[in-house]
Structures are given as C-alpha cells and as structure tokens.
Amino acid sequence: WQWHYEESSGRLYVKLRQNPGILATEVAEREGVVIAGASNIEIRDLAVACAADGVVLNGANGILLENLLIRRTAYSGIRAVGSSFNNAVIGCTITDWNGGQPRARGVDGAAEPGYGILVRGSEDGRALNWIIEKNNLTLSSGMAGGNTAAILFDERSHALLVSDNRIEGRAGMQLNGILIQRPQGEQAMLVRGNEIRNCTGSGIRLEALDAFGFSGGVTVERNRVFESSG
C-alpha cells in the first residue's frame, strides 16, 4: 500500500502499488472498510470483494462514498449504524450481498440478513441528512432464504433522499427493493425516480404504517417498478 496525507485539505489518499488506478481489497470474514467516529472523509473508486460488510460507518459524519464497487459480501454492502448525519452514497455498484447466515443485530439481538445499503440509527442518535443516489444494486446470488432488501432505513432515519437508483433481483432471491421500517411523521424522506425490477418481495415497502394508514412523512414519486410482487 502507498498513502499520502494532504494536510491542507485533511484528506488521506491510499493506493495499491501494483494498480494505482483503483483501490482493491480481498478479505474473508472481515469488514472491508470501517469508518468509526470520524468526519469529513471522501472515498472514491474503491473496489471491495468477499468482505463481511463492504463498508461500515459507525457514528460517522460528512462521509462521501462515490463510485465504489462492492461485491460478494457475507452481509451488507454498506452498513451504517449509530448517530450519523450529512452522508452520501452516490454512483456505487453493489452486487451479491447477503451471502452468509443471518446474524444478530445490536439493537435487540434478533437475527437479520444483510442488505445492499443499510442505514440504522441508535437509541441515542438518528441517521440524518442522507443522500442515496444513482447507485446500481443487483442481487443474483446469496442466501435464498434471507428476506433481504436492496436499501433499508429504520425509524431513526430522517431527512433522506433516495433518488435515481437502479435495483434488480434474480430468480430465487427473496428481495425487497426499498424497505422503510416503521416510518414516522417527522422523517421527511423523498423516494423518487428509482427503477426496480424482478423483486420477489415488494418494490417499495413501508412497514408498520400508523393506525390511519399514513406513511409518516415519506413521499414516494415517479418510481418505476417492474415484475415485483408489490
């Protein structure tokens, strides 16, 4: 590895010696990239394969993930947990996540599968001001029994833009396109212009609506859903 820290901008640049044009890491049963408690980091043109999770953000803010290639992960392509804000995932390609057995999550210990992009707040903090835009997510292999989703947000996620993503499932995969858990009135989420194909579950699913059937501050418009169950 070669690295260079640019003090004037606060950026850290890392390159592989044998291929300076793109970053790559091949790991087994480890996280590909972990950003914990850090702020104002940009990662571009990185390839991650065969990791537990491709990229993990834990209490990270001001993070840009752009033009990443993440494939064949045991759990999630990108997993964000804890309090986080002003983060963006743009133009990334994520394929074949959820290749391992479901694992216990930290919130309540319940087993859950991996996801293409997972954003989950915590008891003491929300996920706020996220942009998920122009990404390609394709699931063609993995745990056939795992009811996964390409993009998932929970009720602690607020002020979100999910726009112009392309999501595609393949035969035998239990896949929801965009899954929003327990939406609440103050979430202010816009789901717009996404193209979703071949999902055996729902193309766009809002779980546990309130007693009146409202979607709790979530606007869904101009999406295209093809050959999905709902």
XYZ file of N, CA and C in Angstrom:
690
model
N 0.839 -1.200 0.000
C 0.000 0.000 0.000
C 0.872 1.248 0.000
N 0.402 2.303 -0.649
C 1.006 3.623 -0.590
C -0.048 4.597 -0.083
N 0.382 5.542 0.734
C -0.592 6.503 1.226
C 0.049 7.891 1.315
N -0.823 8.890 1.252
C -0.374 10.273 1.338
C -1.447 11.077 2.059
N -1.039 11.807 3.084
C -1.967 12.664 3.821
C -1.756 14.109 3.384
N -2.833 14.727 2.894
C -2.789 16.114 2.444
C -3.293 17.006 3.577
N -2.370 17.646 4.245
C -2.707 18.408 5.450
C -3.633 19.573 5.149
N -3.459 20.228 3.996
C -4.260 21.414 3.690
C -5.750 21.103 3.585
N -6.083 19.912 3.073
C -7.492 19.543 2.916
C -7.958 18.529 3.949
N -7.011 17.949 4.703
C -7.375 16.934 5.677
C -7.750 15.607 5.049
N -7.264 15.334 3.811
C -7.619 14.112 3.103
C -6.483 13.107 3.155
N -6.853 11.840 3.238
C -5.905 10.732 3.196
C -6.124 9.972 1.901
N -5.080 9.851 1.066
C -5.148 9.138 -0.200
C -4.390 7.820 -0.054
N -4.997 6.734 -0.520
C -4.383 5.415 -0.423
C -4.444 4.745 -1.788
N -3.319 4.115 -2.221
C -3.277 3.405 -3.492
C -2.538 2.088 -3.325
N -2.927 1.104 -4.131
C -2.168 -0.132 -4.223
C -0.990 0.073 -5.166
N 0.170 -0.418 -4.801
C 1.352 -0.239 -5.638
C 1.181 -0.870 -7.013
N 0.578 -2.077 -7.067
C 0.513 -2.768 -8.347
C -0.554 -2.217 -9.279
N -1.470 -1.411 -8.769
C -2.529 -0.866 -9.621
C -2.962 0.477 -9.066
N -2.234 1.541 -9.380
C -2.529 2.834 -8.764
C -3.839 3.450 -9.211
N -4.490 2.884 -10.236
C -5.708 3.494 -10.734
C -6.945 3.178 -9.922
N -6.915 2.098 -9.143
C -8.104 1.713 -8.378
C -7.678 1.014 -7.100
N -8.419 1.191 -6.062
C -8.151 0.503 -4.808
C -8.884 -0.825 -4.798
N -8.328 -1.813 -4.170
C -8.995 -3.105 -4.088
C -8.589 -3.804 -2.805
N -9.504 -4.544 -2.212
C -9.173 -5.365 -1.059
C -9.955 -6.663 -1.136
N -9.293 -7.770 -0.892
C -9.928 -9.083 -0.869
C -9.780 -9.620 0.543
N -10.876 -9.740 1.264
C -10.819 -10.198 2.644
C -11.909 -11.223 2.874
N -11.731 -12.055 3.870
C -12.728 -13.064 4.217
C -13.083 -12.906 5.689
N -14.386 -12.770 5.979
C -14.908 -12.688 7.333
C -14.382 -11.465 8.091
N -13.988 -10.438 7.377
C -13.639 -9.168 7.991
C -14.360 -8.056 7.256
N -14.495 -6.916 7.921
C -15.087 -5.765 7.266
C -14.112 -5.227 6.223
N -14.640 -4.799 5.084
C -13.762 -4.248 4.065
C -13.179 -2.912 4.474
N -14.042 -1.933 4.781
C -13.630 -0.588 5.209
C -14.484 -0.209 6.404
N -13.877 0.301 7.452
C -14.609 0.731 8.645
C -14.258 2.188 8.934
N -15.276 3.036 9.043
C -15.102 4.436 9.439
C -15.920 4.629 10.708
N -15.248 4.798 11.831
C -15.920 4.873 13.129
C -15.574 6.187 13.819
N -16.605 6.959 14.140
C -16.413 8.191 14.885
C -15.602 9.246 14.158
N -15.554 9.176 12.827
C -14.760 10.120 12.046
C -15.675 11.015 11.217
N -15.126 12.118 10.714
C -15.916 13.081 9.952
C -15.157 13.543 8.717
N -15.926 13.966 7.699
C -15.390 14.640 6.509
C -14.349 13.790 5.772
N -14.797 12.625 5.315
C -13.950 11.708 4.562
C -14.637 11.397 3.236
N -13.872 11.418 2.154
C -14.384 11.054 0.836
C -13.648 9.816 0.340
N -14.397 8.810 -0.105
C -13.805 7.607 -0.672
C -14.386 7.425 -2.064
N -13.512 7.364 -3.056
C -13.940 7.204 -4.444
C -13.167 6.060 -5.094
N -13.808 5.416 -6.092
C -13.140 4.454 -6.964
C -12.462 3.329 -6.180
N -13.178 2.802 -5.207
C -12.674 1.703 -4.384
C -13.446 0.433 -4.699
N -12.743 -0.691 -4.835
C -13.394 -1.987 -5.039
C -13.176 -2.860 -3.814
N -14.247 -3.456 -3.314
C -14.188 -4.341 -2.152
C -14.909 -5.630 -2.510
N -14.281 -6.778 -2.252
C -14.911 -8.059 -2.554
C -14.687 -9.034 -1.409
N -15.679 -9.906 -1.188
C -15.548 -11.028 -0.247
C -15.309 -10.564 1.184
N -15.924 -9.465 1.596
C -15.833 -8.990 2.973
C -17.073 -9.411 3.746
N -17.021 -9.266 5.068
C -18.224 -9.476 5.867
C -19.258 -8.401 5.506
N -18.932 -7.146 5.761
C -19.643 -5.993 5.211
C -18.643 -5.223 4.359
N -19.092 -4.692 3.222
C -18.165 -3.972 2.357
C -17.625 -2.720 3.010
N -18.525 -1.828 3.443
C -18.150 -0.583 4.119
C -19.039 -0.434 5.342
N -18.445 -0.108 6.482
C -19.191 0.111 7.725
C -18.955 1.542 8.196
N -20.038 2.269 8.415
C -19.979 3.594 9.034
C -20.585 3.479 10.424
N -19.834 3.856 11.435
C -20.317 3.761 12.817
C -20.138 5.119 13.478
N -21.247 5.849 13.582
C -21.158 7.198 14.147
C -20.299 8.122 13.316
N -20.368 7.981 11.997
C -19.529 8.769 11.086
C -20.363 9.847 10.402
N -19.772 11.015 10.211
C -20.496 12.158 9.669
C -19.716 12.813 8.528
N -20.461 13.366 7.567
C -19.813 14.037 6.456
C -19.023 13.095 5.573
N -19.537 11.887 5.354
C -18.842 10.865 4.575
C -19.442 10.797 3.171
N -18.582 10.794 2.158
C -18.995 10.592 0.777
C -18.410 9.283 0.274
N -19.280 8.379 -0.173
C -18.875 7.139 -0.834
C -19.339 7.250 -2.279
N -18.397 7.325 -3.201
C -18.743 7.579 -4.598
C -18.011 6.615 -5.524
N -18.774 6.052 -6.443
C -18.227 5.177 -7.486
C -17.478 3.985 -6.890
N -18.017 3.396 -5.840
C -17.449 2.188 -5.263
C -18.009 0.958 -5.973
N -17.217 -0.100 -6.023
C -17.664 -1.404 -6.490
C -17.556 -2.368 -5.322
N -18.707 -2.853 -4.850
C -18.753 -3.750 -3.693
C -19.486 -5.014 -4.116
N -18.839 -6.178 -3.948
C -19.450 -7.412 -4.430
C -19.155 -8.575 -3.493
N -20.078 -9.521 -3.494
C -19.928 -10.795 -2.804
C -19.587 -10.605 -1.322
N -20.468 -9.904 -0.599
C -20.279 -9.749 0.840
C -21.121 -10.766 1.590
N -20.657 -11.133 2.778
C -21.407 -12.070 3.603
C -22.670 -11.425 4.156
N -22.623 -10.127 4.428
C -23.769 -9.434 4.999
C -24.145 -8.245 4.118
N -23.853 -7.041 4.530
C -24.309 -5.867 3.785
C -23.204 -5.294 2.903
N -23.626 -4.657 1.817
C -22.663 -3.920 1.004
C -22.159 -2.699 1.753
N -23.089 -1.848 2.198
C -22.772 -0.681 3.024
C -23.673 -0.726 4.250
N -23.081 -0.670 5.437
C -23.863 -0.728 6.683
C -23.512 0.487 7.534
N -24.525 1.316 7.837
C -24.339 2.497 8.668
C -25.164 2.336 9.937
N -24.529 2.487 11.084
C -25.214 2.330 12.369
C -24.830 3.494 13.275
N -25.688 3.747 14.256
C -25.418 4.805 15.215
C -25.794 6.172 14.686
N -25.555 7.178 15.491
C -25.851 8.553 15.103
C -24.955 8.973 13.943
N -25.560 9.471 12.864
C -24.774 9.878 11.693
C -25.548 10.949 10.940
N -24.837 11.850 10.273
C -25.520 12.877 9.500
C -24.635 13.365 8.363
N -25.312 13.931 7.350
C -24.645 14.526 6.183
C -23.753 13.524 5.449
N -24.290 12.332 5.200
C -23.552 11.305 4.472
C -24.201 11.058 3.112
N -23.403 10.603 2.142
C -23.924 10.374 0.794
C -23.295 9.118 0.191
N -24.132 8.340 -0.511
C -23.686 7.181 -1.288
C -24.146 7.439 -2.719
N -23.204 7.672 -3.628
C -23.549 8.132 -4.974
C -22.782 7.308 -6.020
N -23.519 6.798 -6.983
C -22.904 6.144 -8.133
C -22.178 4.858 -7.832
N -22.549 4.171 -6.770
C -21.880 2.916 -6.405
C -22.579 1.717 -7.046
N -21.813 0.655 -7.269
C -22.350 -0.610 -7.751
C -22.171 -1.653 -6.656
N -23.280 -2.238 -6.221
C -23.252 -3.225 -5.134
C -23.953 -4.478 -5.632
N -23.253 -5.607 -5.603
C -23.822 -6.850 -6.124
C -23.608 -7.988 -5.129
N -24.586 -8.880 -5.076
C -24.474 -10.164 -4.385
C -24.037 -10.029 -2.927
N -24.809 -9.236 -2.174
C -24.641 -9.176 -0.729
C -25.424 -10.334 -0.092
N -25.379 -10.436 1.232
C -26.172 -11.416 1.985
C -25.778 -12.855 1.646
N -24.480 -13.109 1.525
C -24.035 -14.456 1.206
C -23.840 -15.352 2.417
N -23.927 -14.794 3.649
C -23.711 -15.585 4.852
C -24.998 -15.838 5.607
N -24.881 -16.584 6.710
C -26.040 -16.839 7.559
C -26.460 -15.555 8.265
N -27.781 -15.361 8.519
C -28.217 -14.178 9.266
C -27.495 -14.071 10.603
N -27.221 -12.850 11.051
C -26.517 -12.646 12.308
C -27.323 -11.742 13.220
N -26.992 -11.762 14.507
C -27.719 -10.950 15.480
C -27.326 -9.493 15.320
N -28.312 -8.603 15.391
C -28.029 -7.173 15.345
C -27.917 -6.635 16.759
N -27.277 -5.491 16.903
C -27.011 -4.960 18.225
C -28.224 -4.394 18.929
N -29.271 -4.020 18.189
C -30.408 -3.332 18.797
C -31.142 -4.236 19.777
N -31.546 -5.427 19.323
C -32.316 -6.313 20.186
C -31.851 -7.764 20.110
N -30.768 -8.015 19.415
C -30.249 -9.364 19.316
C -30.953 -10.248 18.307
N -31.963 -9.716 17.625
C -32.681 -10.516 16.637
C -31.796 -10.769 15.425
N -31.935 -11.953 14.833
C -31.160 -12.285 13.644
C -31.734 -11.551 12.437
N -30.873 -11.063 11.575
C -31.318 -10.384 10.370
C -30.332 -10.664 9.240
N -30.799 -10.581 8.010
C -29.899 -10.787 6.873
C -29.059 -9.546 6.612
N -28.215 -9.619 5.596
C -27.509 -8.439 5.133
C -28.356 -7.682 4.116
N -27.959 -6.454 3.823
C -28.690 -5.606 2.884
C -27.696 -4.952 1.920
N -28.219 -4.484 0.794
C -27.346 -3.750 -0.111
C -26.809 -2.500 0.568
N -27.717 -1.626 1.001
C -27.370 -0.440 1.786
C -28.280 -0.418 3.010
N -27.709 -0.451 4.193
C -28.457 -0.446 5.453
C -28.107 0.815 6.231
N -29.120 1.604 6.592
C -28.925 2.797 7.420
C -29.818 2.657 8.638
N -29.200 2.580 9.811
C -29.959 2.374 11.051
C -29.410 3.300 12.123
N -30.295 4.057 12.743
C -29.897 4.905 13.864
C -29.692 4.078 15.118
N -29.583 4.755 16.246
C -29.399 4.071 17.521
C -30.334 4.679 18.550
N -30.344 4.095 19.745
C -31.211 4.608 20.804
C -30.879 6.056 21.168
N -29.614 6.422 21.021
C -29.205 7.774 21.428
C -28.858 8.679 20.251
N -29.216 8.283 19.043
C -28.900 9.139 17.914
C -29.578 8.708 16.635
N -29.823 9.667 15.746
C -30.509 9.391 14.494
C -29.534 9.402 13.323
N -29.994 8.798 12.234
C -29.319 8.959 10.949
C -30.029 10.111 10.237
N -29.312 11.186 9.942
C -29.931 12.430 9.496
C -29.214 12.953 8.248
N -30.014 13.455 7.301
C -29.487 14.085 6.084
C -28.605 13.129 5.276
N -29.233 12.081 4.770
C -28.548 11.108 3.925
C -29.002 11.266 2.480
N -28.071 11.055 1.545
C -28.384 11.009 0.118
C -27.946 9.648 -0.424
N -28.886 8.901 -1.003
C -28.602 7.624 -1.661
C -29.034 7.810 -3.117
N -28.092 7.972 -4.029
C -28.450 8.455 -5.363
C -27.602 7.796 -6.455
N -28.282 7.386 -7.534
C -27.651 6.898 -8.758
C -26.768 5.683 -8.517
N -27.209 4.788 -7.628
C -26.492 3.554 -7.366
C -27.131 2.396 -8.127
N -26.344 1.364 -8.432
C -26.821 0.144 -9.059
C -26.678 -1.002 -8.066
N -27.792 -1.641 -7.737
C -27.773 -2.741 -6.776
C -28.409 -3.967 -7.426
N -27.640 -5.055 -7.537
C -28.118 -6.272 -8.189
C -27.844 -7.459 -7.287
N -28.881 -8.251 -7.030
C -28.748 -9.461 -6.212
C -29.051 -10.668 -7.088
N -28.020 -11.441 -7.404
C -28.211 -12.634 -8.228
C -27.818 -13.908 -7.508
N -27.157 -13.792 -6.346
C -26.803 -14.967 -5.557
C -26.763 -14.553 -4.098
N -26.713 -15.537 -3.209
C -26.700 -15.260 -1.782
C -27.549 -16.285 -1.063
N -27.975 -15.969 0.163
C -28.806 -16.874 0.944
C -30.235 -16.791 0.430
N -30.690 -17.840 -0.253
C -32.024 -17.810 -0.854
C -33.122 -17.656 0.193
N -32.860 -18.068 1.418
C -33.882 -17.971 2.448
C -33.909 -16.642 3.167
N -32.948 -15.764 2.879
C -32.886 -14.500 3.593
C -33.741 -13.442 2.931
N -34.719 -12.899 3.658
C -35.620 -11.895 3.097
C -34.937 -10.536 3.203
N -34.129 -10.206 2.236
C -33.283 -9.020 2.301
C -33.916 -7.861 1.531
N -33.217 -6.741 1.500
C -33.653 -5.572 0.745
C -32.429 -4.916 0.140
N -32.615 -4.264 -1.005
C -31.508 -3.525 -1.608
C -31.150 -2.303 -0.768
N -32.158 -1.555 -0.297
C -31.948 -0.364 0.534
C -32.908 -0.423 1.707
N -32.392 -0.280 2.923
C -33.239 -0.309 4.116
C -32.901 0.849 5.038
N -33.956 1.552 5.508
C -33.855 2.567 6.551
C -34.778 2.186 7.689
N -34.396 2.526 8.931
C -35.299 2.283 10.043
C -35.928 3.595 10.511
N -36.706 3.514 11.586
C -37.488 4.673 12.023
C -36.628 5.782 12.608
N -35.363 5.525 12.869
C -34.470 6.566 13.397
C -33.732 7.305 12.278
N -34.153 7.075 11.030
C -33.525 7.727 9.882
C -34.408 8.876 9.407
N -33.841 10.056 9.254
C -34.626 11.248 8.972
C -33.950 12.113 7.908
N -34.778 12.902 7.197
C -34.300 13.843 6.179
C -33.433 13.122 5.154
N -34.076 12.281 4.362
C -33.371 11.387 3.446
C -33.815 11.616 2.011
N -32.885 11.462 1.076
C -33.185 11.463 -0.345
C -32.711 10.132 -0.925
N -33.637 9.356 -1.512
C -33.323 8.087 -2.179
C -33.771 8.260 -3.619
N -32.826 8.529 -4.508
C -33.188 9.014 -5.835
C -32.381 8.331 -6.935
N -33.094 7.967 -8.027
C -32.466 7.539 -9.278
C -31.533 6.345 -9.103
N -31.903 5.426 -8.216
C -31.162 4.185 -8.061
C -31.767 3.111 -8.960
N -30.950 2.150 -9.369
C -31.420 1.026 -10.163
C -31.217 -0.253 -9.356
N -32.326 -0.965 -9.136
C -32.316 -2.161 -8.295
C -32.859 -3.322 -9.103
N -32.164 -4.469 -9.047
C -32.620 -5.634 -9.799
C -32.358 -6.908 -9.014
N -33.377 -7.763 -8.936
C -33.227 -9.072 -8.325
C -33.173 -10.157 -9.379
N -32.847 -11.358 -8.953
C -32.791 -12.514 -9.838
C -33.622 -13.646 -9.251
N -33.922 -14.637 -10.063
C -34.782 -15.751 -9.645
C -34.220 -16.433 -8.397
N -35.122 -16.750 -7.474
C -34.754 -17.475 -6.267
C -34.334 -16.607 -5.098
N -34.125 -15.307 -5.317
C -33.706 -14.416 -4.249
C -34.915 -13.694 -3.659
N -35.083 -13.787 -2.322
C -36.156 -13.059 -1.655
C -35.694 -11.621 -1.425
N -36.157 -10.726 -2.275
C -35.619 -9.370 -2.281
C -36.732 -8.341 -2.297
N -36.660 -7.375 -1.370
C -37.443 -6.146 -1.438
C -36.542 -5.059 -2.017
N -37.126 -4.166 -2.815
C -36.318 -3.107 -3.401
C -35.895 -2.079 -2.360
N -36.824 -1.232 -1.930
C -36.571 -0.209 -0.913
C -37.511 -0.471 0.249
N -36.945 -0.685 1.427
C -37.719 -1.041 2.614
C -37.512 0.035 3.673
N -38.614 0.628 4.141
C -38.572 1.665 5.170
C -39.335 1.137 6.376
N -38.637 0.916 7.484
C -39.245 0.315 8.658
C -39.850 1.375 9.576
N -41.093 1.157 9.930
C -41.803 1.991 10.909
C -41.658 3.487 10.635
N -42.070 3.946 9.444
C -41.940 5.380 9.127
C -42.750 6.243 10.081
N -42.212 7.411 10.415
C -42.859 8.324 11.349
C -42.983 9.704 10.718
N -43.879 10.516 11.279
C -44.276 11.761 10.640
C -43.174 12.754 10.393
N -42.132 12.745 11.251
C -41.089 13.756 11.111
C -39.931 13.287 10.247
N -40.060 12.162 9.567
C -38.906 11.616 8.853
C -38.504 12.437 7.632
N -39.450 13.002 6.907
C -39.138 13.836 5.742
C -38.237 13.101 4.761
N -38.728 11.996 4.229
C -37.976 11.191 3.284
C -38.598 11.311 1.902
N -37.744 11.458 0.862
C -38.195 11.510 -0.514
C -37.614 10.323 -1.269
N -38.495 9.471 -1.804
C -38.099 8.314 -2.608
C -38.569 8.602 -4.027
N -37.629 8.888 -4.934
C -38.012 9.455 -6.228
C -37.139 8.901 -7.365
N -37.806 8.563 -8.475
C -37.094 8.262 -9.708
C -36.286 6.984 -9.702
N -36.600 6.037 -8.809
C -35.868 4.780 -8.751
C -36.476 3.763 -9.717
N -35.643 2.907 -10.284
C -36.110 1.833 -11.162
C -35.833 0.500 -10.478
N -36.892 -0.294 -10.299
C -36.803 -1.523 -9.517
C -37.377 -2.667 -10.341
N -36.591 -3.738 -10.506
C -37.000 -4.863 -11.352
C -36.813 -6.195 -10.626
N -37.760 -7.103 -10.905
C -37.625 -8.519 -10.534
C -37.428 -8.737 -9.037
N -38.175 -8.036 -8.211
C -38.124 -8.260 -6.771
C -39.231 -9.236 -6.377
N -38.866 -10.324 -5.714
C -39.875 -11.289 -5.299
C -40.712 -10.761 -4.143
N -40.176 -9.791 -3.402
C -40.954 -9.120 -2.372
C -41.587 -7.869 -2.948
N -41.548 -6.784 -2.210
C -42.120 -5.525 -2.676
C -41.066 -4.679 -3.369
N -41.501 -3.924 -4.366
C -40.593 -2.964 -4.976
C -40.242 -1.863 -3.995
N -41.253 -1.228 -3.412
C -41.087 -0.223 -2.359
C -42.051 -0.589 -1.240
N -41.539 -0.720 -0.027
C -42.380 -1.201 1.084
C -42.207 -0.301 2.301
N -43.323 0.198 2.824
C -43.345 0.952 4.075
C -43.935 0.044 5.136
N -43.138 -0.365 6.103
C -43.581 -1.320 7.115
C -44.234 -0.618 8.295
N -45.272 -1.252 8.826
C -45.910 -0.810 10.067
C -46.363 0.636 9.977
N -47.264 0.931 9.028
C -47.851 2.257 8.952
C -48.665 2.519 10.215
N -48.971 3.790 10.480
C -49.716 4.084 11.695
C -51.173 3.621 11.565
N -51.954 3.834 12.606
C -53.312 3.298 12.658
C -54.204 3.824 11.546
N -53.880 4.979 10.983
C -54.682 5.568 9.920
C -54.148 5.244 8.533
N -53.056 4.462 8.460
C -52.517 4.058 7.169
C -51.617 5.083 6.518
N -51.239 6.131 7.260
C -50.364 7.141 6.689
C -48.926 6.651 6.654
N -48.144 7.203 5.730
C -46.774 6.733 5.555
C -45.758 7.568 6.324
N -46.213 8.457 7.171
C -45.333 9.116 8.115
C -44.224 9.963 7.526
N -44.552 10.962 6.722
C -43.529 11.871 6.236
C -42.704 11.350 5.084
N -43.122 10.254 4.456
C -42.395 9.678 3.322
C -43.138 10.021 2.032
N -42.445 10.670 1.096
C -43.009 10.974 -0.213
C -42.416 10.021 -1.237
N -43.282 9.330 -1.981
C -42.856 8.381 -2.999
C -43.409 8.859 -4.337
N -42.516 9.160 -5.287
C -42.993 9.706 -6.551
C -42.074 9.317 -7.715
N -42.690 9.136 -8.874
C -42.012 8.901 -10.146
C -41.027 7.728 -10.109
N -41.340 6.703 -9.336
C -40.551 5.478 -9.357
C -41.127 4.516 -10.382
N -40.307 3.614 -10.898
C -40.751 2.615 -11.872
C -40.447 1.229 -11.308
N -41.504 0.443 -11.139
C -41.371 -0.889 -10.564
C -41.861 -1.912 -11.584
N -41.006 -2.875 -11.940
C -41.329 -3.884 -12.949
C -41.221 -5.281 -12.341
N -42.238 -6.108 -12.572
C -42.209 -7.519 -12.243
C -41.853 -7.778 -10.791
N -42.434 -6.993 -9.880
C -42.285 -7.204 -8.443
C -43.623 -7.604 -7.868
N -43.591 -8.195 -6.644
C -44.821 -8.705 -6.058
C -45.702 -7.601 -5.499
N -45.120 -6.464 -5.113
C -45.942 -5.410 -4.535
C -45.206 -4.105 -4.452
